[in-house]
Coordinates of C-alpha atoms and ligand atoms in Angstrom, one line a residue:
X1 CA -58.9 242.8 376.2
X2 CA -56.3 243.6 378.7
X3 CA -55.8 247.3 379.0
X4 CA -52.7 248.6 379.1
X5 CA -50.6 252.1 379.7
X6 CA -46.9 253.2 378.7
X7 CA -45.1 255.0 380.4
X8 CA -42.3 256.8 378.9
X9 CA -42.4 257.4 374.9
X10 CA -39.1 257.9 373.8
X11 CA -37.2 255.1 371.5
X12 CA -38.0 251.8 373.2
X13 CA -41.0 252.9 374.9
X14 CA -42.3 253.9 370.8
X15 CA -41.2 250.4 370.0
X16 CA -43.5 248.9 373.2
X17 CA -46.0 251.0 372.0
X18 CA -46.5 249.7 369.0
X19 CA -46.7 246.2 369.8
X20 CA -49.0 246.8 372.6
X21 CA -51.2 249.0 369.7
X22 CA -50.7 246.8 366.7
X23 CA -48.6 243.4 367.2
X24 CA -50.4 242.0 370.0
X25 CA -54.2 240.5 370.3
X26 CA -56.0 241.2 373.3
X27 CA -54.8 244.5 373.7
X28 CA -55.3 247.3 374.0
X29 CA -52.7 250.6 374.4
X30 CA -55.2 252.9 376.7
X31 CA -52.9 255.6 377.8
X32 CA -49.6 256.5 377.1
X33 CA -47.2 258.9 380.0
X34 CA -44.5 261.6 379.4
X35 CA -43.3 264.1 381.0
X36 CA -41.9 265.7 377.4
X37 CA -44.3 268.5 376.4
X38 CA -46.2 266.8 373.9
X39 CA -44.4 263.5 373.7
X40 CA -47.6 261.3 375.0
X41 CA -50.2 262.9 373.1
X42 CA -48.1 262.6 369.6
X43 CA -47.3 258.8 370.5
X44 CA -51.2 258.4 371.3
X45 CA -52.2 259.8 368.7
X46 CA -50.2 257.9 366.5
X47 CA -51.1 254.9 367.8
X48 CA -54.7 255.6 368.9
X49 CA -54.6 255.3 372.6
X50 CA -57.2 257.4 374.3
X51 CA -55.6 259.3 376.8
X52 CA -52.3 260.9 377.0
X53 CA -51.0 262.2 380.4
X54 CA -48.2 264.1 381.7
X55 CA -48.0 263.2 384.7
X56 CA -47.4 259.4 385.6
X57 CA -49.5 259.3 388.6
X58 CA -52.6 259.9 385.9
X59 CA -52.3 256.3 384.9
X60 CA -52.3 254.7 389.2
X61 CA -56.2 256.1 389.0
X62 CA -57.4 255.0 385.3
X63 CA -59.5 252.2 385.8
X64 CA -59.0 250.7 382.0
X65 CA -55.3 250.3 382.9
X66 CA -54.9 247.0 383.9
X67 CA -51.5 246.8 383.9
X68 CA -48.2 248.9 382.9
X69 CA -44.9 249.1 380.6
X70 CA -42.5 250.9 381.9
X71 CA -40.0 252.6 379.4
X72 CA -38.6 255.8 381.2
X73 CA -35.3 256.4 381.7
X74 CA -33.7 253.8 384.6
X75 CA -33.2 256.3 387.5
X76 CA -36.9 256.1 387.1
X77 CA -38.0 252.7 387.3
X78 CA -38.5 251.4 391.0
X79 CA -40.2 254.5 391.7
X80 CA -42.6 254.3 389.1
X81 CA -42.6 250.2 389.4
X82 CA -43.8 250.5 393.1
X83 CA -46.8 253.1 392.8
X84 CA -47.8 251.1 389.9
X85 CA -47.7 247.9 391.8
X86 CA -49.4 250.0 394.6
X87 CA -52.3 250.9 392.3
X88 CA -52.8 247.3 391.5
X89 CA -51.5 247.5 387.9
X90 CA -49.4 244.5 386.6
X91 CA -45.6 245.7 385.7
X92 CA -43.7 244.8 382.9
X93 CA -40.5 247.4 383.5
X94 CA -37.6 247.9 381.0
X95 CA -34.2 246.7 382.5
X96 CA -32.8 248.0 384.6
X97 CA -35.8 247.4 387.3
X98 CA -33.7 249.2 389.8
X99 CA -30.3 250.9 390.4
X100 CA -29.9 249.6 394.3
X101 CA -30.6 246.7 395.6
X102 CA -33.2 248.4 398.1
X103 CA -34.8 249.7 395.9
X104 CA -34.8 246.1 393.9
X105 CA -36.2 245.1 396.8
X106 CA -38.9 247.8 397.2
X107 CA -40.2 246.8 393.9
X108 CA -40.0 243.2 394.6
X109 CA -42.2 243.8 398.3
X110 CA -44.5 246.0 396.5
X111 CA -45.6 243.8 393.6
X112 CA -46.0 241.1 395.7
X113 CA -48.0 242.2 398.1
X114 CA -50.4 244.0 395.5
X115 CA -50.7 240.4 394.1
X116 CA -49.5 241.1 390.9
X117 CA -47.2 240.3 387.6
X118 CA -43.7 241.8 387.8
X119 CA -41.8 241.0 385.0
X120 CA -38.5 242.9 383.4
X121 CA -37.3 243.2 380.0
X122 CA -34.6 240.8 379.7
X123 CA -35.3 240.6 376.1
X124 CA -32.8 237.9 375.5
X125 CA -34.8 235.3 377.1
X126 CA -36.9 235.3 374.4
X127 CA -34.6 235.2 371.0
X128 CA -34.9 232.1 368.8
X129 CA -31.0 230.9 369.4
X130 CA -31.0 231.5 373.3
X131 CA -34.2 230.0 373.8
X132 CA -33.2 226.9 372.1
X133 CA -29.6 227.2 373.9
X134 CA -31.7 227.0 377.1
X135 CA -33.4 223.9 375.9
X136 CA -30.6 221.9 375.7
X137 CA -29.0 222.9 378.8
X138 CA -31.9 222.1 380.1
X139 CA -32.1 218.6 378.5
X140 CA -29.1 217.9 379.1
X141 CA -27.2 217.9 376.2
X142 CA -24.8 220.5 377.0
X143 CA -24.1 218.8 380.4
X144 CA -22.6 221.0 383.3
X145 CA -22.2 224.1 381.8
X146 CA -18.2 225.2 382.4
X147 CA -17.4 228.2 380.5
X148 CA -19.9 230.8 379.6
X149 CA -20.1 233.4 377.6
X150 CA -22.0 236.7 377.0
X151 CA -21.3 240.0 374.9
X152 CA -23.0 243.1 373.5
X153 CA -21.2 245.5 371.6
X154 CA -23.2 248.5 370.5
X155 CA -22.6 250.6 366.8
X156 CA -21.2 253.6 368.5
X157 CA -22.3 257.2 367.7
X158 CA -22.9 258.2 372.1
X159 CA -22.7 261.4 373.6
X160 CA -20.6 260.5 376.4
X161 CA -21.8 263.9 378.1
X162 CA -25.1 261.6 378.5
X163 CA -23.7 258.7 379.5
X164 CA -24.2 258.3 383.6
X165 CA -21.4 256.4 385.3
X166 CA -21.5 252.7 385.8
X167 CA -24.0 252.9 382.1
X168 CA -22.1 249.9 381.0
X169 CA -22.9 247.4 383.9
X170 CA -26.2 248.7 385.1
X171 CA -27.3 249.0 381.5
X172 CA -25.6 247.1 378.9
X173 CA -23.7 244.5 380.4
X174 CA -26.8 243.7 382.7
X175 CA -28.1 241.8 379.6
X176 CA -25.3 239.8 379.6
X177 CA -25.3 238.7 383.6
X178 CA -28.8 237.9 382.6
X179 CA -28.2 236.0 380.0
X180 CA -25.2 234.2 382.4
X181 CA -27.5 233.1 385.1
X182 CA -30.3 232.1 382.3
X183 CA -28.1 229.8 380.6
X184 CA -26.8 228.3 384.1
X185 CA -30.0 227.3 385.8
X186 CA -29.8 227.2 389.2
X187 CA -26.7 228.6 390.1
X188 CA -26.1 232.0 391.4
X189 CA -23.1 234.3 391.7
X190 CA -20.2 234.5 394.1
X191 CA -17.6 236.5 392.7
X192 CA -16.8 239.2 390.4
X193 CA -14.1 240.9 388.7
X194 CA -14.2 243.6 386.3
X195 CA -11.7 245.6 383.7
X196 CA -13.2 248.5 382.2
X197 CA -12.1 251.8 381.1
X198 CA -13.1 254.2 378.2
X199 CA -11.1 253.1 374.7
X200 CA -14.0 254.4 372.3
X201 CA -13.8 257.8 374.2
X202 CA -10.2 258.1 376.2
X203 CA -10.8 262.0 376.4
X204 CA -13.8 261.1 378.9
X205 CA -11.8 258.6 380.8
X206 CA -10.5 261.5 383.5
X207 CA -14.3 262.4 383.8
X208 CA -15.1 258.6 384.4
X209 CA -16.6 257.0 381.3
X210 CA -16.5 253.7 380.5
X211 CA -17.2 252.7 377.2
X212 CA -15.7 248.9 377.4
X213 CA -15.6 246.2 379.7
X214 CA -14.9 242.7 380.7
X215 CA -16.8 241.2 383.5
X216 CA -15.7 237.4 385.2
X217 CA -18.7 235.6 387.3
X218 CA -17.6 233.4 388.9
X219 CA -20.8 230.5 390.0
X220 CA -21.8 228.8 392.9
X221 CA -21.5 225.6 390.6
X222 CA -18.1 226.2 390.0
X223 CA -18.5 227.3 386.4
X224 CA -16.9 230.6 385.4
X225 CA -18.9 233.2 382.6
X226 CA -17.2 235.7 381.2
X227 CA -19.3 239.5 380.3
X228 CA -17.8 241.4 377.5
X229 CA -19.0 245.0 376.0
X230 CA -17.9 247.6 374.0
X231 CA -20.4 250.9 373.2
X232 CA -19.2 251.1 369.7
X233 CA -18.4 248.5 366.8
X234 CA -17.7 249.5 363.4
X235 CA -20.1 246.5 361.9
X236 CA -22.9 247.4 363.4
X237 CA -24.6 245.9 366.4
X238 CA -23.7 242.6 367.7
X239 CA -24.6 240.0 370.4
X240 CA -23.5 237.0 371.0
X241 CA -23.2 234.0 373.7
X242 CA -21.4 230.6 373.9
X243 CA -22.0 228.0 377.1
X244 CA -19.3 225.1 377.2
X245 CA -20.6 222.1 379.4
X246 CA -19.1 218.7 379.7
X247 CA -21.6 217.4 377.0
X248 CA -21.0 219.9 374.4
X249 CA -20.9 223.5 373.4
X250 CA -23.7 225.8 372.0
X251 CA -23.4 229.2 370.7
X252 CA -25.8 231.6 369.9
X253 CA -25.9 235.0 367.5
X254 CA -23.9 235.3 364.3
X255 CA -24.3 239.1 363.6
X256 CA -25.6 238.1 360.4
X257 CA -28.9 240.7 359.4
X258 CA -30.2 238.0 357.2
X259 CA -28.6 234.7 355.3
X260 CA -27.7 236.0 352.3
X261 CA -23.6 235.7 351.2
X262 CA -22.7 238.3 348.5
X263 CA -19.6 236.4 346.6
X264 CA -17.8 238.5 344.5
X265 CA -14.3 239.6 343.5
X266 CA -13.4 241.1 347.3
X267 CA -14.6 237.4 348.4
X268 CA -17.9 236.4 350.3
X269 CA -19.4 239.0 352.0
X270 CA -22.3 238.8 354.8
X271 CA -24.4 241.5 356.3
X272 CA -24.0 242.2 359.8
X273 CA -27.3 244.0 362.1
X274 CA -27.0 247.4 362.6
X275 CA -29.6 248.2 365.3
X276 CA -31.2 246.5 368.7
X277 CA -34.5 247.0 367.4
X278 CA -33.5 245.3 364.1
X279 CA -31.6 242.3 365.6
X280 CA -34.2 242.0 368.2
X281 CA -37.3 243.8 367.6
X282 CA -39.3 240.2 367.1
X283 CA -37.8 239.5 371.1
X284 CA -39.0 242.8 371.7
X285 CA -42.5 241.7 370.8
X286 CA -42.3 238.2 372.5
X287 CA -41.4 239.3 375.7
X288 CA -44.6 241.8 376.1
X289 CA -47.0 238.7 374.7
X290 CA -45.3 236.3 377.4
X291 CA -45.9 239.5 379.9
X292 CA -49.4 239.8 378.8
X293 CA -50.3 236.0 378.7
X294 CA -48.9 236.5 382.0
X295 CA -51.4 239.0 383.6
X296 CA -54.5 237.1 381.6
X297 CA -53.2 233.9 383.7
X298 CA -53.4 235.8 387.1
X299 CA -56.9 237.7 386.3
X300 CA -58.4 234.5 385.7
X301 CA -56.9 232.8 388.6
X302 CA -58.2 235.6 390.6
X303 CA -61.6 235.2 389.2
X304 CA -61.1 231.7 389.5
X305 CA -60.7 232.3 393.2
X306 CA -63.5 234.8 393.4
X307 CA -66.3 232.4 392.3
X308 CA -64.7 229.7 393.8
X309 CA -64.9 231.7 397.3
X310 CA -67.8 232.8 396.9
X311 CA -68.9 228.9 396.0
X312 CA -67.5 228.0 399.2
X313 CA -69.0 231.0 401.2
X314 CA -72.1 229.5 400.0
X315 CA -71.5 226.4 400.5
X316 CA -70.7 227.2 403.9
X317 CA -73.7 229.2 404.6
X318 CA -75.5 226.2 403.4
X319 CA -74.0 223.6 405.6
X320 CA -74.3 226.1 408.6
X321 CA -77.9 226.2 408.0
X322 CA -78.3 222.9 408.1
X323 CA -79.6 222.9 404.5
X324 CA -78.3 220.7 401.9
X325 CA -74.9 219.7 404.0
X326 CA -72.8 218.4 400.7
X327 CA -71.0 215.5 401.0
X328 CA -66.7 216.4 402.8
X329 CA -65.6 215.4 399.7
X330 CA -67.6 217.8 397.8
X331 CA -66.0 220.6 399.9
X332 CA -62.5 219.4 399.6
X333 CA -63.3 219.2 395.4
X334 CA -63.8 222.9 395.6
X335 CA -60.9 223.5 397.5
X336 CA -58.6 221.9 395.2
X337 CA -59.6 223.7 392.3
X338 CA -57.7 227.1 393.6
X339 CA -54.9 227.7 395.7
X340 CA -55.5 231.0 397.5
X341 CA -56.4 234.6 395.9
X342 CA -53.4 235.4 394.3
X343 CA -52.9 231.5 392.5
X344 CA -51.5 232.4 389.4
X345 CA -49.1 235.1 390.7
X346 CA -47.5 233.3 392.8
X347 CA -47.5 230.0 390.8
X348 CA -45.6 232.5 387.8
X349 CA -43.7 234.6 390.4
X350 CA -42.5 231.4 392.0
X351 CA -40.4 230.7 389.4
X352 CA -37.6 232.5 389.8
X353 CA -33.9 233.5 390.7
X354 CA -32.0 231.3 387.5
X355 CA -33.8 228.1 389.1
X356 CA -34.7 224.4 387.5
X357 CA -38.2 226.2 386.0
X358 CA -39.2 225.0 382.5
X359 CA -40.8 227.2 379.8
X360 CA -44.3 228.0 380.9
X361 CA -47.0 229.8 379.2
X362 CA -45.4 233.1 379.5
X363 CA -42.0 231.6 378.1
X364 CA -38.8 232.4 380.5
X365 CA -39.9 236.6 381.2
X366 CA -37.2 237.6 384.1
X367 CA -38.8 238.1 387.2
X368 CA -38.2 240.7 389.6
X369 CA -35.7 238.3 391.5
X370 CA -33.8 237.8 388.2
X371 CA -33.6 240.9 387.6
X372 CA -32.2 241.9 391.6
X373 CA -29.8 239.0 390.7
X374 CA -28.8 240.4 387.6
X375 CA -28.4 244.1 389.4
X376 CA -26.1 242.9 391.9
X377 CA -24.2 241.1 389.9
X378 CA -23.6 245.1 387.8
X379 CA -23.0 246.8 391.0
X380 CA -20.1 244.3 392.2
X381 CA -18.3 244.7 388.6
X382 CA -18.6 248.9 389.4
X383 CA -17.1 247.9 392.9
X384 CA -14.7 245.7 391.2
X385 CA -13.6 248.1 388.8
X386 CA -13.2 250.9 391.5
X387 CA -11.0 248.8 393.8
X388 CA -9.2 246.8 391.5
X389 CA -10.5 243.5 393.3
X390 CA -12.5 240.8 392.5
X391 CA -16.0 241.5 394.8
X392 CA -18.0 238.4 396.6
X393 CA -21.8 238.7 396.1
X394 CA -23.8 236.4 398.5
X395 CA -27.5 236.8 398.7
X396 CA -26.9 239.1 395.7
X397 CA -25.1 241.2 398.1
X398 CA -21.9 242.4 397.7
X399 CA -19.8 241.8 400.2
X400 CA -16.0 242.2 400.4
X401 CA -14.4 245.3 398.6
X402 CA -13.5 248.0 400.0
X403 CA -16.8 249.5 400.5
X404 CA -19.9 247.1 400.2
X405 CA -22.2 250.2 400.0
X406 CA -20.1 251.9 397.2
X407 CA -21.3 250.1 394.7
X408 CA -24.7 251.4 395.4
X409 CA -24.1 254.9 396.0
X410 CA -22.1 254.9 393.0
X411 CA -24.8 253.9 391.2
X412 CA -27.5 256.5 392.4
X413 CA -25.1 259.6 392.2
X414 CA -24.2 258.4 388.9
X415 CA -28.3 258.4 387.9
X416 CA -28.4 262.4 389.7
X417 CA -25.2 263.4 388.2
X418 CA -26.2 264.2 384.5
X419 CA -28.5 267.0 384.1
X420 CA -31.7 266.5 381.5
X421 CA -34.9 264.5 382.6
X422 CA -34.0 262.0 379.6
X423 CA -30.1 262.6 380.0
X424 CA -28.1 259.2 380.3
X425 CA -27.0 256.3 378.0
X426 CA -31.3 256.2 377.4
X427 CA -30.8 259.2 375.3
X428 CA -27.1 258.2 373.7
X429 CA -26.5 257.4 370.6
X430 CA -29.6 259.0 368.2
X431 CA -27.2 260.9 366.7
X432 CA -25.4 257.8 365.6
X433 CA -25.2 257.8 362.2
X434 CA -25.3 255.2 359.0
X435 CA -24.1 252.0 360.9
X436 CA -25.4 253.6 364.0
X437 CA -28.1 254.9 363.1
X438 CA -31.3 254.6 365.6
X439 CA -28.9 252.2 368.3
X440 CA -27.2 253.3 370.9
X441 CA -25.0 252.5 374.1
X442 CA -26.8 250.9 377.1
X443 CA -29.3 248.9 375.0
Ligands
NAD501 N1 -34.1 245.9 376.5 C1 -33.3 246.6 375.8 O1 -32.5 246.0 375.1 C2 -33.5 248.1 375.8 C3 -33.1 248.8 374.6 C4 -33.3 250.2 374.7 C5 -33.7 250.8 375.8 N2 -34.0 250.1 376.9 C6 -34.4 250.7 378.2 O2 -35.6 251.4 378.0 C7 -35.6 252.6 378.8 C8 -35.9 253.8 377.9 O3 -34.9 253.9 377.0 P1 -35.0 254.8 375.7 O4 -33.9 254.5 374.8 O5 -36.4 254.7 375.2 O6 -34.9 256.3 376.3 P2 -35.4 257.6 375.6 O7 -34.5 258.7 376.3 O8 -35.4 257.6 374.1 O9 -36.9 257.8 376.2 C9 -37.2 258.0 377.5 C10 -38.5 258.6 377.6 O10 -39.0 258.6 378.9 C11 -39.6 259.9 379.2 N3 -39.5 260.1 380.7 C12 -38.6 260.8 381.4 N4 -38.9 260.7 382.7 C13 -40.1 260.1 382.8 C14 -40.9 259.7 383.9 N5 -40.6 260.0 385.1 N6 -42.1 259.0 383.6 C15 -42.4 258.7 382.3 N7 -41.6 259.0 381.3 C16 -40.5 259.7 381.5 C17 -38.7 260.9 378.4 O11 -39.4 262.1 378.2 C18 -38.5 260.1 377.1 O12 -39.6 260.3 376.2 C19 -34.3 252.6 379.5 O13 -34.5 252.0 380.8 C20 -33.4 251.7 378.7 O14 -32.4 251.0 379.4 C21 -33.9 248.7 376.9

């Protein structure tokens, strides 16, 4: 049983919740964390975890966690990321992992040096069609991908009092530079330009929404992607993706809820999703199995290393002794059979930053690199958008513009500026009803 705790039980976190409680073998939901009078004891009990805190830092001393989910709202992440790194607690944290690249960073240092899984939910990675899509870029089939294409658009229904400025890169349209650099292996950004401005809700342009955008990445490989998103369609909630390569072209998502075709005298009729947790909710699931066959890989590498030093210890004492001295080869066999302490971290966390990697155990979970990747690729579109320029990222920095840093403190004032601990796209769109019911901007 691999014990985990949740923090943060609002929509998605209620969602992680329940797949950690009821979807997934091995284990088992041990704590749950909000700050929401209430909110973690009512999830617990629910979904019969034994403890509910408050207070976050509750779960860093609770022995039966093993590792973490974070769900808060995104100003929140890193901070919560790094103490539970620091505690020793594997991470699986909700997209984004970080709103500035130093704190991306801090996250990144602080899981590795604790030794442990860092994973964040690109939940895309793990949805039958882009999956597959992956497979055959990565066979080949596709060839050198040219043209690529990502887009989310939400049902609409947002407060845009609770949307934070820059919501639509760091948020929604992170997914889609996600999905960019998963379906182009290897290849990293190096330039951005962005168009966005706030058609759903013009009255909240003056106070800076923006409720549409389009985002073009251009690659180190030469090919050029293309981001779209819009926070409200009338059909309901739709996400789709297209890579052209010089072998062929794949494309992924139909909008279609299920594959029935009403014909009748209007004409043929499909139904289209209406929610993220309905279009995705089995992704949803996948990516915290991948996560938790993840950590079970690295405890039993570190085990694995345990015995095997203390094997060697022995050994060693032996030899020294002058007892039983084994045979060199019978040394170097024990060596060979680990790699170090932290062997399965590193051989998992290795793979990372939209490389050559193949589906592993864990399936294609975004690292903490992908997900830095990913982040600066947001914070050059808000730079973008704000100068009217097409921003260079290198080394996931941006770098031309005319502020580099802007980006970045953009992005932080933007998570202080709204008032409400779960104030931000997060909280948007409940109120969203029929087609929008239950989905919301920034998903
Ligand atoms: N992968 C996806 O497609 C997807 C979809 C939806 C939401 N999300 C992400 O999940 C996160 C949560 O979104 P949501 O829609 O559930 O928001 P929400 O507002 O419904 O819930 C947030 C919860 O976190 C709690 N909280 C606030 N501060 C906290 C803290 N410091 N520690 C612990 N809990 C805290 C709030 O009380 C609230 O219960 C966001 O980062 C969002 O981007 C991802």
């Amino acid at each position: 049983m691999t014990g985990v705790a949740l923090i943060g039980s609002g929509r998605m976190g209620s969602f992680h919740g329940e797949t950690l409680s009821r979807r997934l073998p091995g284990v088992e939901l041990v704590a749950v964390a909000d700050p929401a009078p209430g909110a973690a004891a009512a999830l617990a009990g629910r979904l019969g975890a034994r403890r509910a805190y408050q207070d976050a830092d509750q779960v860093w001393g609770d022995a039966e966690v093993e590792a973490v989910v974070i769900a808060a709202p995104a100003r929140f992440h890193a901070e919560l990321a790094v103490a539970a790194a620091g505690a020793g607690k594997h991470v699986f944290c909700e997209k984004p992992m970080a709103l500035t690249l130093d704190d991306a960073d801090r996250v990144i240092d602080a899981a590795r040096s604790a030794g442990v899984v860092l994973r964040v939910g690109f939940n895309r990675r793990f949805v039958p069609d882009w999956v597959a899509a992956r497979g055959l870029i990565d066979n080949g089939q596709v060839g050198t991908p040219r043209l690529l294409r990502s887009l989310t658009r939400d049902p609409g229904g947002f407060d845009p009092a609770r949307i934070a400025p820059g919501t639509i890169f760091n948020e929604t349209l992170i997914h889609d530079f996600d999905t960019l650099r998963f379906l182009n292996p290897g290849a990293e950004a190096v330039e951005v330009f962005a168009v966005a401005d706030a058609l759903v809700e013009p009255a909240w342009r003056d106070r800076g929404l923006l409720d549409t955008a389009v985002v073009t990445v251009r690659f180190d490989n030469g090919a050029v992607g293309t981001a779209e998103a819009c926070f409200e369609a009338s059909y309901g909630y739709d996400v789709r993706g297209e890579v052209l390569g010089d072998g062929g072209m794949v494309a992924m998502g139909d909008g279609r809820r299920t594959g029935l075709t009403f014909s009748g005298a209007a004409g043929r009729l499909v139904e289209t999703t209406r929610s993220d947790q309905e279009l995705f909710g089995a992704a949803y699931t996948a990516e915290l199995a991948a996560f938790v066959s993840a950590v079970a890989a690295a405890q039993a590498n570190k085990k694995l290393s345990e015995t095997s030093d203390h094997a060697h210890n022995d050994i060693h004492r032996r030899a020294n002794s002058g007892v039983n001295r084994p045979a060199s080869n019978e040394l170097s066999e024990t060596d060979n059979s680990v790699s170090g302490p932290d062997n399965g971290v590193s051989r998992t966390d290795s793979r990372v930053s939209g490389d050559d990697r193949h589906r592993g155990d864990d399936g294609y979970g975004a690292t903490g690199e992908d997900a830095r990747a990913a982040l600066a690729i947001a914070l050059a579109a808000a730079e973008s958008v704000r100068t009217g320029k097409a921003v260079s990222v290198r080394a996931g920095q941006a770098v031309s513009g005319a502020d580099g840093a802007g980006a970045q403190a953009e992005a932080r004032a933007g998570a202080e500026s709204v008032a409400g601990a779960e104030a931000g796209a997060e909280a948007g769109a409940e109120a969203g009803a029929g087609a929008g019911a239950g989905a919301g901007a920034g998903r």
